[in-house]
Structure formats: C-alpha cells, structure tokens
CSV table of C-alpha atoms and ligand atoms in Angstrom, one decimal:
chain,number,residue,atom,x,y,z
W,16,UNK,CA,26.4,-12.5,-140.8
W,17,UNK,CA,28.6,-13.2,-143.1
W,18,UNK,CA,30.6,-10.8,-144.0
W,19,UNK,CA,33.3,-13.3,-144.4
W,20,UNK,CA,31.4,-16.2,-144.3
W,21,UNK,CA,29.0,-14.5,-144.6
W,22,UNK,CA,27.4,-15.2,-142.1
W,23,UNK,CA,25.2,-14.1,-140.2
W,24,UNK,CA,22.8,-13.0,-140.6
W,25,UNK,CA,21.4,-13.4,-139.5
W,26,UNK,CA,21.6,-12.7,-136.2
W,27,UNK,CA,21.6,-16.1,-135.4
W,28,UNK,CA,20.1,-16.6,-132.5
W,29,UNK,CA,21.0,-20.2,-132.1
W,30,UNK,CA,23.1,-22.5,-135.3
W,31,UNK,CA,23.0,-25.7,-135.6
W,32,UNK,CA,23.2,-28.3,-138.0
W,33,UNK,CA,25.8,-29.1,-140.7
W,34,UNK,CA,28.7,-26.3,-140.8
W,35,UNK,CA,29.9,-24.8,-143.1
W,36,UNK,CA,33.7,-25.5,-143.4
W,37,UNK,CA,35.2,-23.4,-146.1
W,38,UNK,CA,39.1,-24.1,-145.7
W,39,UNK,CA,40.8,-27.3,-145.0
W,40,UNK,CA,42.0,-25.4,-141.6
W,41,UNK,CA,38.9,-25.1,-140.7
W,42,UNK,CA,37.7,-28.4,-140.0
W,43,UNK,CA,39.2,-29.4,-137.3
W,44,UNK,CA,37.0,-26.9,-135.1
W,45,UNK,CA,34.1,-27.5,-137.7
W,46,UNK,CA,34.2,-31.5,-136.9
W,47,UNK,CA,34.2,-31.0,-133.2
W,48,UNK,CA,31.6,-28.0,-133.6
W,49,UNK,CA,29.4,-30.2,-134.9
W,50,UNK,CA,29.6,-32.8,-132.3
W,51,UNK,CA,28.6,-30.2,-129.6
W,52,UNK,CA,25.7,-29.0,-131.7
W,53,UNK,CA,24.8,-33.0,-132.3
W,54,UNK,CA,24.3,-33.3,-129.1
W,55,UNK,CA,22.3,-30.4,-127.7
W,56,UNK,CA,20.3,-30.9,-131.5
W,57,UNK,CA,19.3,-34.0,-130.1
W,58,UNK,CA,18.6,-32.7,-126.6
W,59,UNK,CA,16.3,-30.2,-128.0
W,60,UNK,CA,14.4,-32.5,-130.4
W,61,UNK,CA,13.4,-35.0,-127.5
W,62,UNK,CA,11.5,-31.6,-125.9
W,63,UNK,CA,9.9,-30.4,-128.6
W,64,UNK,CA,7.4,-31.9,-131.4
W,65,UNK,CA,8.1,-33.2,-134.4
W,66,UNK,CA,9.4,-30.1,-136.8
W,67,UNK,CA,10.3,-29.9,-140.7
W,68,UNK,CA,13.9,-30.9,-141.3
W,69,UNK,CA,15.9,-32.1,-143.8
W,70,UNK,CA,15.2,-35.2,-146.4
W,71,UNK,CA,19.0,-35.6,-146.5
W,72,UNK,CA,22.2,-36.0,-143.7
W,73,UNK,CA,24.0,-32.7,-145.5
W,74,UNK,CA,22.5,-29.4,-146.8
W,75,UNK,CA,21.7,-28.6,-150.1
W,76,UNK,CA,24.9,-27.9,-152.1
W,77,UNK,CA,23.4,-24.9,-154.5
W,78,UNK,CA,22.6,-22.4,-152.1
W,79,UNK,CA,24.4,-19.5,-152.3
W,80,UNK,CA,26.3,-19.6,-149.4
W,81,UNK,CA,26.7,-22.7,-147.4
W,82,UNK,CA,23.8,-24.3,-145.6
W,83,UNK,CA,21.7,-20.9,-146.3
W,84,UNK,CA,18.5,-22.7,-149.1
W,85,UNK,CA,17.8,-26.1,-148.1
W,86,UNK,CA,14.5,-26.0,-149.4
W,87,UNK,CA,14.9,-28.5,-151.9
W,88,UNK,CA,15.6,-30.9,-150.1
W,89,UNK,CA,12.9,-30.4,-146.8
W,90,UNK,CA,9.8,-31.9,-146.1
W,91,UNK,CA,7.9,-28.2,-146.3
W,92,UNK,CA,10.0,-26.8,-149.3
W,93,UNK,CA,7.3,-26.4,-150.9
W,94,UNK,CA,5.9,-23.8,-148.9
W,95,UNK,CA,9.0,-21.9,-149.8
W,96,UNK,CA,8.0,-20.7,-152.4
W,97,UNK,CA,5.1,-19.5,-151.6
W,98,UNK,CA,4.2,-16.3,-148.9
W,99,UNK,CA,5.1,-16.5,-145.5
W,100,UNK,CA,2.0,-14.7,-144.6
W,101,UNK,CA,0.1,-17.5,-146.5
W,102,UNK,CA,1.6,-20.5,-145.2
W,103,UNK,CA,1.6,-19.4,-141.1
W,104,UNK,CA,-2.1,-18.9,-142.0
W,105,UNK,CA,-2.2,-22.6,-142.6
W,106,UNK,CA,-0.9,-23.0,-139.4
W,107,UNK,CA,-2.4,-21.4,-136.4
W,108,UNK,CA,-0.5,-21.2,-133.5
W,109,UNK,CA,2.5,-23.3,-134.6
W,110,UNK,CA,6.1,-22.0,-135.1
W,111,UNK,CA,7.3,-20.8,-138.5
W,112,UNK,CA,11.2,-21.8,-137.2
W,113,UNK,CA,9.6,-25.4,-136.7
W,114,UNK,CA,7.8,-25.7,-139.8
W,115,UNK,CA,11.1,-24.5,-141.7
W,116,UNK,CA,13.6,-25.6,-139.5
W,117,UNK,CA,16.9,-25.6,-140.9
W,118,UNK,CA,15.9,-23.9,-144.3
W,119,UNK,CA,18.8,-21.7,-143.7
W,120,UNK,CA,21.2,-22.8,-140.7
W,121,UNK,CA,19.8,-19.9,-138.6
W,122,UNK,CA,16.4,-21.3,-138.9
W,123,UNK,CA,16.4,-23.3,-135.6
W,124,UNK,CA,13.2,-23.8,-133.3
W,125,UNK,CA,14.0,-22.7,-129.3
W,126,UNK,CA,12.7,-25.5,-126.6
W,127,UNK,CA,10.2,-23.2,-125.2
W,128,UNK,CA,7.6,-20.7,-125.7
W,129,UNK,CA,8.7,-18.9,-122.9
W,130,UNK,CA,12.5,-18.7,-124.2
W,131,UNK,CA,15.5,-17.6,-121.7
W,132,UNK,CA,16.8,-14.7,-124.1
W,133,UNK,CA,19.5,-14.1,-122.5
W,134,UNK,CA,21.0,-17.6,-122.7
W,135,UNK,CA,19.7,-17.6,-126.5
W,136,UNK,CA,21.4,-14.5,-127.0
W,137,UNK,CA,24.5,-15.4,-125.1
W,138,UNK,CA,24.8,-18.7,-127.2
W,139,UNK,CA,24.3,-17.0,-130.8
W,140,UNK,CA,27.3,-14.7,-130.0
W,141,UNK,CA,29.2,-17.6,-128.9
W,142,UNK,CA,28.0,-19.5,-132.0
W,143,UNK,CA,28.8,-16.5,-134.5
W,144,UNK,CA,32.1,-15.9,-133.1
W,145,UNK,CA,33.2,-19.3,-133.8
W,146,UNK,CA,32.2,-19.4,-137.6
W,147,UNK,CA,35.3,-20.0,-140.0
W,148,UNK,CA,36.5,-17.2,-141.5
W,149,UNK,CA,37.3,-16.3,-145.8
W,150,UNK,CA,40.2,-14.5,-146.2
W,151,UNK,CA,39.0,-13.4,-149.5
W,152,UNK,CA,36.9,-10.8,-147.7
W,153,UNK,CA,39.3,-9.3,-145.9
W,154,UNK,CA,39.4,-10.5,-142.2
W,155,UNK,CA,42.7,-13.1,-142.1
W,156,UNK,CA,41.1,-13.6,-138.1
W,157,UNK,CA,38.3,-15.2,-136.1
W,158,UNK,CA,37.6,-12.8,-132.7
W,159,UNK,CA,40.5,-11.8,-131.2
W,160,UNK,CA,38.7,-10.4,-128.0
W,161,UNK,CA,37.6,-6.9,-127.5
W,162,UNK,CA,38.6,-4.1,-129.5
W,163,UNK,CA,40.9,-6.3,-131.7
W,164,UNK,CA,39.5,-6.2,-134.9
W,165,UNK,CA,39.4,-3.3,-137.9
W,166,UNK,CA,37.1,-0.1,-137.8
W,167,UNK,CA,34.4,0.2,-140.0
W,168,UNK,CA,33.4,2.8,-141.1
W,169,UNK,CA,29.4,2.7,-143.0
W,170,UNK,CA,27.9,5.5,-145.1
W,171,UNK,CA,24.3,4.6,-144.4
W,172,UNK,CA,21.1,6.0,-145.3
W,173,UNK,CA,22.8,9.7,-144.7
W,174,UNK,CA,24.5,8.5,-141.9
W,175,UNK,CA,28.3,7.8,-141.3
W,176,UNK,CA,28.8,5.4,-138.6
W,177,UNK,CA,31.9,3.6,-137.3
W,178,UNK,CA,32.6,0.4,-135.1
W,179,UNK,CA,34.9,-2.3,-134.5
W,180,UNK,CA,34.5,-5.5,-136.2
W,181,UNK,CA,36.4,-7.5,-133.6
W,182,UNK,CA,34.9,-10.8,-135.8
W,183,UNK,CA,33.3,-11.2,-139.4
W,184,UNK,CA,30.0,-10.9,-139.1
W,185,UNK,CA,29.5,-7.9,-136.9
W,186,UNK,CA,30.1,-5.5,-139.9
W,187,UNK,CA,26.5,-6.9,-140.8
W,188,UNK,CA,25.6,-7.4,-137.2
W,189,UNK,CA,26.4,-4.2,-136.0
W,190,UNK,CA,24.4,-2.4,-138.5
W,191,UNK,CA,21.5,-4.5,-138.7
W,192,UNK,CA,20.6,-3.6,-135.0
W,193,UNK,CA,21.5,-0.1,-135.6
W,194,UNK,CA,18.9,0.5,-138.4
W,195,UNK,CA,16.3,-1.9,-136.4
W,196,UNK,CA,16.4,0.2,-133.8
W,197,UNK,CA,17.6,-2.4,-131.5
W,198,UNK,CA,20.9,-1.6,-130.0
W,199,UNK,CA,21.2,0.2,-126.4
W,200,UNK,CA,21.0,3.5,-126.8
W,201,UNK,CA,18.1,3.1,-128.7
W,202,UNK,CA,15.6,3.0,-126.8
W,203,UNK,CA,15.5,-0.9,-125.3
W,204,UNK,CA,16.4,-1.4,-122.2
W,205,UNK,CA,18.3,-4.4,-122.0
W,206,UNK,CA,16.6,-4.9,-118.7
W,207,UNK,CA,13.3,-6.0,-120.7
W,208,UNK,CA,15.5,-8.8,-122.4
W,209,UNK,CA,15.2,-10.8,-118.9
W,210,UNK,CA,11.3,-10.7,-118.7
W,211,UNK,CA,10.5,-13.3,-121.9
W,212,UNK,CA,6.7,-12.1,-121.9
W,213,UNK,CA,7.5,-8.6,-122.3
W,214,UNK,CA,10.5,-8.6,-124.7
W,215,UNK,CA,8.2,-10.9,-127.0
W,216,UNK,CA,5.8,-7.8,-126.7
W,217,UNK,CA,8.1,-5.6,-127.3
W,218,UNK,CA,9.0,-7.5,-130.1
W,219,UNK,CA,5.7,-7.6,-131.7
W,220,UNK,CA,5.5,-3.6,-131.5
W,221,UNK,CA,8.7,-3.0,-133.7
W,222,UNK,CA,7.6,-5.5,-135.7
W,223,UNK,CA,4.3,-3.7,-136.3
W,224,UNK,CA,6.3,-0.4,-136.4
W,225,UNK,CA,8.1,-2.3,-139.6
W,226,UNK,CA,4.7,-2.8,-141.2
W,227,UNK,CA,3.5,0.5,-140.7
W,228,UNK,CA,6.5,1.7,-142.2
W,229,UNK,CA,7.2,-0.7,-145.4
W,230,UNK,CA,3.5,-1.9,-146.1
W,231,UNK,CA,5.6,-5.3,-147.5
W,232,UNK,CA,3.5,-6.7,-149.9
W,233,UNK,CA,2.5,-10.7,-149.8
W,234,UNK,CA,4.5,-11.0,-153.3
W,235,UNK,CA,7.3,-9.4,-151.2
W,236,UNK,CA,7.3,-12.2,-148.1
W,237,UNK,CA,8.5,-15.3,-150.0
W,238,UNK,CA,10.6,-17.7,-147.2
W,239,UNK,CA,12.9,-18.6,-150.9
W,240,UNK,CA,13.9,-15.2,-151.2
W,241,UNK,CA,14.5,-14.4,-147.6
W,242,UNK,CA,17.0,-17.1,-147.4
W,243,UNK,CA,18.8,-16.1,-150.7
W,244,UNK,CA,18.8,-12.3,-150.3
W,245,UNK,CA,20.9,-12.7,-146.9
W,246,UNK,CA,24.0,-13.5,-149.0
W,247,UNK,CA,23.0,-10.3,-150.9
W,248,UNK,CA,22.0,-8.1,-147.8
W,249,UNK,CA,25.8,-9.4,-146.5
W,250,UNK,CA,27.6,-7.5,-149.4
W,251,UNK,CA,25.8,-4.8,-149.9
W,252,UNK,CA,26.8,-4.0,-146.3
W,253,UNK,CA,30.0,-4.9,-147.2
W,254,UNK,CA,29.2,-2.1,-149.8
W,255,UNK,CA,27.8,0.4,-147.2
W,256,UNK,CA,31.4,0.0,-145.4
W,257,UNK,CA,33.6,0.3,-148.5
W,258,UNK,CA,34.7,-3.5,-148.1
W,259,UNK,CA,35.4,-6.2,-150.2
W,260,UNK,CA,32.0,-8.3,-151.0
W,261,UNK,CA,32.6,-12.3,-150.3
W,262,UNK,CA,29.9,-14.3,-152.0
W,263,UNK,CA,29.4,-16.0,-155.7
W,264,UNK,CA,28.6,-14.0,-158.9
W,265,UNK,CA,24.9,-14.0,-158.6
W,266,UNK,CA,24.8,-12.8,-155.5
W,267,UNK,CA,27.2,-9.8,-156.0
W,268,UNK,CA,25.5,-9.5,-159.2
W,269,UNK,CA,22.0,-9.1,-157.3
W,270,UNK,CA,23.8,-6.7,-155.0
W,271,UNK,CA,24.9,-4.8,-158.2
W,272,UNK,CA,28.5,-4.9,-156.7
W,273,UNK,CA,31.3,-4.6,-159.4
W,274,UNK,CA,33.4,-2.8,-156.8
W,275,UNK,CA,33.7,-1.3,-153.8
W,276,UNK,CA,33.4,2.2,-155.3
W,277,UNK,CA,30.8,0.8,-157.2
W,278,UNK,CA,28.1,-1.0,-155.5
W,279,UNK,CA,24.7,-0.3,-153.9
W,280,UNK,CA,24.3,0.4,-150.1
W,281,UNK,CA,22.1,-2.1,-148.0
W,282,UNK,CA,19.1,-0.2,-146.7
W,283,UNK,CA,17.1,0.5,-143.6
W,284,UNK,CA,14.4,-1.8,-146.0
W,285,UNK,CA,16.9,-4.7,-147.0
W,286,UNK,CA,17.4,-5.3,-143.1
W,287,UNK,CA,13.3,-5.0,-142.1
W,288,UNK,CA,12.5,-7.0,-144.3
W,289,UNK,CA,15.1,-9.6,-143.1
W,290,UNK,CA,13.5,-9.3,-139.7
W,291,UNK,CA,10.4,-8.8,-140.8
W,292,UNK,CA,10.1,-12.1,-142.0
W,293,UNK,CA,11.4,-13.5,-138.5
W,294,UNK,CA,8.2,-11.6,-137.4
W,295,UNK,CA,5.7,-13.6,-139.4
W,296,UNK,CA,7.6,-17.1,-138.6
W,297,UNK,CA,6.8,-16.3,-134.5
W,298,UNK,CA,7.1,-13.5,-132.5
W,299,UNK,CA,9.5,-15.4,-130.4
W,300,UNK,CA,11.9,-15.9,-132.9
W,301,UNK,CA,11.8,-12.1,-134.0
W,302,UNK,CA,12.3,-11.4,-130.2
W,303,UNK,CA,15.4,-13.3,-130.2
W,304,UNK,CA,16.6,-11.6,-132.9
W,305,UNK,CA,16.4,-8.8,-130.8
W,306,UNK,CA,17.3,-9.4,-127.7
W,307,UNK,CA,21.2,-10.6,-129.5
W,308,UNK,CA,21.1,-7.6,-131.1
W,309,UNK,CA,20.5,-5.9,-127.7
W,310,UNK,CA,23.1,-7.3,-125.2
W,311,UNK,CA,26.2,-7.2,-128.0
W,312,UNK,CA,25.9,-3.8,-128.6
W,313,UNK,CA,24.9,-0.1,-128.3
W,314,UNK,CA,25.3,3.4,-130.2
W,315,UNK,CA,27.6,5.6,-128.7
W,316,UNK,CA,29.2,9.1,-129.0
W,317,UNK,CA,26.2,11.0,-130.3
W,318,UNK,CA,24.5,8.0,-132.5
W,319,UNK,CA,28.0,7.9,-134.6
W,320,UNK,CA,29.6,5.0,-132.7
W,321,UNK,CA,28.8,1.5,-132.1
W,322,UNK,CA,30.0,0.1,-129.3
W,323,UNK,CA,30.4,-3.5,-127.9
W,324,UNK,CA,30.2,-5.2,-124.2
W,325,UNK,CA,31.8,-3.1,-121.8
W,326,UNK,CA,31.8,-0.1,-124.1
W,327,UNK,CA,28.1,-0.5,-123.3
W,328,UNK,CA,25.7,-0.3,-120.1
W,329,UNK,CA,25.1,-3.5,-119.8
W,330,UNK,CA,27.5,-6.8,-120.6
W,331,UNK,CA,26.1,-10.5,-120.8
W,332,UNK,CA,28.1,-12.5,-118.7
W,333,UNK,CA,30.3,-13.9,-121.6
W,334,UNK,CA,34.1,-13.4,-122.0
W,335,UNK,CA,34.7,-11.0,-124.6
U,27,NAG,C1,15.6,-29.8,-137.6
U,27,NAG,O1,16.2,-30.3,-138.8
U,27,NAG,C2,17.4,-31.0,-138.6
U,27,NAG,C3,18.0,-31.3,-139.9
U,27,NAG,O2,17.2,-32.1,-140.7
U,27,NAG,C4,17.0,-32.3,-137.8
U,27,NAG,O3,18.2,-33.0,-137.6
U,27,NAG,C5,16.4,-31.9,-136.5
U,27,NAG,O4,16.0,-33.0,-135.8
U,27,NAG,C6,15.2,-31.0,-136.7
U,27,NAG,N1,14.7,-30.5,-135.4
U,27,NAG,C7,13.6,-30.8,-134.9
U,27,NAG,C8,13.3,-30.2,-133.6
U,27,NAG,O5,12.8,-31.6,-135.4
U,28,NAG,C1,7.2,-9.1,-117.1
U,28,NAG,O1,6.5,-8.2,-117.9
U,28,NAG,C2,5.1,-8.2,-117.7
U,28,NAG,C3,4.5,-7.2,-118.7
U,28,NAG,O2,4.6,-7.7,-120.0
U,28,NAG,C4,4.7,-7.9,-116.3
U,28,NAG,O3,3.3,-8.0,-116.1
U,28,NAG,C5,5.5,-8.8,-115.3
U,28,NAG,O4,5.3,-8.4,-114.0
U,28,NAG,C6,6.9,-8.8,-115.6
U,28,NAG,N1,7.6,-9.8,-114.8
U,28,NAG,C7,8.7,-9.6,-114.0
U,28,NAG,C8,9.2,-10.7,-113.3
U,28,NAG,O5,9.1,-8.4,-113.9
C-alpha cells in the first residue's frame, strides 16, 4: 500500500501497532486509531503465545517509510538478516508473523490457526482505508466511497489496465492481486475464501506455482529486504501507472525513479516475491493475503478493468 503513504502493501491483512501519522491533521484519527488497535492488540495477545515484538514503545525511526524495518530494535532482528527459508527451518511448526511480529506494521500474527478470512479480510480493508493520506503523491483524499476516486491507468508487463483508486493504496493493491492471480475473475472463487482449510490450500498451491515460476534463490529471501523493498515495490507501481512516486531518495533511487516518464515498472516478480515471502512465514498468513485481495476486487471487461465491490460478483458485507 502505499501509494501515498505508502502503504500497503502490503495487503495488510490486519495493522496494528504504532501509526504512522504524517501530517499534524492526521492525528487526531491516528490517536484514537491507536486506541482501538490497543485494545484488540491486547485482546489478541492474551489468546496467543508469547511472539517477537518490539524492544521499544515506538518503531524504529530509519525505516524507510514509517513503522515498515523495526528490526533493529526486536527481540528476533537478528534473524533479519539472514534467509527466511533458514530461520522458519529453525522453527518447525511455529508462525513466521509471530516470530517477526511487527517487523513491518503489516507483520501481525492472527488468533487462530484456523483464521475467519473473511473477517480478516473485511478488517484490512477497513484498516487500509483509514491510513492518512500524503498529498505529495497526488491523492488530496482518504476513500470517498465507491467510484470516487481517480482512474489509473498501468502499463504492465504488456498489459494496459485501468481501475479506480477510490483510496491510496489500491493503485498498489489493485495490481498486486491482478499479477498474483488473485482477484475474481481469475480463477478463485471467493466462495473458497469461507472454508479456512481449503483457502490455506489453495494458498499453498499458488504459492508453489510462484516457486515453480521464479526458482527465488535463499540469497534472494532475506526478511530485511522484504520489508525495505515494499517502499520501493510502492513507487515503481506508482511508475507502472504514470504517477507521482512518494517515498525518500533511496528508495526512489532503488526504484530508479527520476520521473514519471522516467522510471522502471514494478513486475509480475517484484510482487511474488512480496508474497512469496508471506508464503515462507505461514501458509496462513499468505492465505490472508489472498483472500483480501479476493473479496475487494475482480478483473473486468475482458481482463482490462479492475473492478471493486459491487462492480464484482461477490461484495463483503462492508459499506463501501
Ligand atoms: C507484537 O509486538 C507488539 C509490539 O512490540 C507487542 O505490543 C505485541 O504484544 C506483540 N504481539 C504478541 C502477540 O506478542
Ligand atoms: C472445506 O474444504 C475441505 C477441502 O479442503 C472439504 O473437505 C470440506 O468439506 C469443506 N468444508 C465445508 C464446510 O465446505
């Protein structure tokens, strides 16, 4: 996510933790967002086992976007620098967003191992919607509701796709699924989304399929670099839709952006890799990734329109 904020990334299934509040304005909503997510952090922690977290109350002030590298200050940073592959291998059976919880503020372990993905999914676009928004990168508005917001329109791997970013991060959202695979229309039925057993499954196949396809190498896997290259993934999508790039100068640097009709394309690579790694960290968490992806959101019109809510054949029950 993150186009503005750059956010998102993630496809963020659930956020919590300190928020990121990038204008004065902001804070207002950011103070009382984080005494909601207070309190269902602390529901959550009483069901679940001790996890990593944080050595200090606020996140690490050098990432390069806000509260997305808290590694040095965790109690398992240093297995951040090391591979993913690696350190899960350590740890049979345990969950990769437990061991790095709140590494990145999308890196947040769900209560059970037999998640409602729905709800989860339901939540993250609630979450997402609410992030504050940077001017800079050329969205003055949080959502709006349906069909408010600008069309994009992305020149991707030979493709040219539009859709509507009615908030921030869908112009990363929105094409993340699409090259995944994971929007309706696809070949998902959002139906599966409902059985938790089966989407993880289903889950674990794409997830294979990205292996099959990439062959990422351990070098390649590095929990460090995941977290930083989201900031970079988020403007060279910005790229890919001829957009203005929010984010410091190394990371438009590492995108290669110097403008917007110079700038390198995110690829169908950049984004499995970025899910990929959500793979190796539990197939749960991977399947979560999904299943948002899913229920926001389908291709339309041929495979040359993105679509959101009722645009699609099936809605979550969320107001929109
Ligand atoms: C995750 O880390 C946060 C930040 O340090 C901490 O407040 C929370 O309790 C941790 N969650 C769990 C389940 O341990
Ligand atoms: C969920 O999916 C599994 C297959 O993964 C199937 O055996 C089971 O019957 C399904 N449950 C429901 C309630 O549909």
């Amino acid at each position: 996510m993150f186009a503005a904020c750059l956010t998102s990334a993630v496809a963020v299934a659930v956020v919590v933790g300190p928020w990121p509040c990038l204008a004065e304005d902001d804070c207002v909503e950011c103070d009382m967002k984080m005494l909601q997510l207070d309190a269902k952090v602390s529901d959550r922690a009483k069901a679940l086992r001790q996890c990593g977290h944080l050595t200090q109350a606020t996140c690490d002030p050098h990432a390069n976007y806000p509260c997305s590298n808290n590694c040095p200050i965790h109690t398992h940073g240093h297995d951040c620098y090391r591979p993913v592959t690696e350190v899960m291998a350590e740890h049979p059976g345990e969950d990769g967003y437990c061991y790095f919880n709140q590494t990145g503020f999308w890196v947040s372990p769900m209560a059970s191992p037999e998640p409602d993905f729905m709800a989860s999914s339901v939540l993250g676009i609630l979450n997402l919607r609410a992030l504050p928004v940077d001017p800079a990168a050329g969205y003055p508005l949080s959502y709006q509701g349906l069909h408010t917001g600008p069309v994009l329109t992305y020149h991707f791997e030979g493709k040219i796709i539009t859709t509507q970013a009615d908030a921030p991060h869908y112009s990363y959202d929105d094409l993340y699924g699409y090259s995944l695979g994971y929007l309706q229309g696809q070949g998902l039925s959002s139906d599966l989304v409902r059985n938790s057993s089966a989407w993880i499954a289903a889950s674990k196949q794409k997830c294979d399929e990205i292996q099959q396809t990439y062959n990422f190498q351990n070098h390649e896997l590095v929990l460090a670099d995941w977290l930083d290259y989201n900031a970079v993934i988020s403007a060279k999508v910005a790229c890919a839709a001829r957009l203005p790039a929010a984010g410091d100068s190394a990371v438009l640097e590492k995108a290669k952006f110097k403008s917007v009709d110079d700038c390198e394309p995110v690829t169908a690579r950049d984004f499995a890799k970025h899910h990929y790694i959500k793979c190796l960290l539990g197939y749960p968490n991977s399947a979560s990734d999904g299943a948002y992806l899913n229920v926001r959101a389908c291709l339309l019109d041929g495979g040359t329109r993105i679509g959101h809510f009722t645009d699609c054949p099936f809605s979550p029950d969320v107001s929109f």
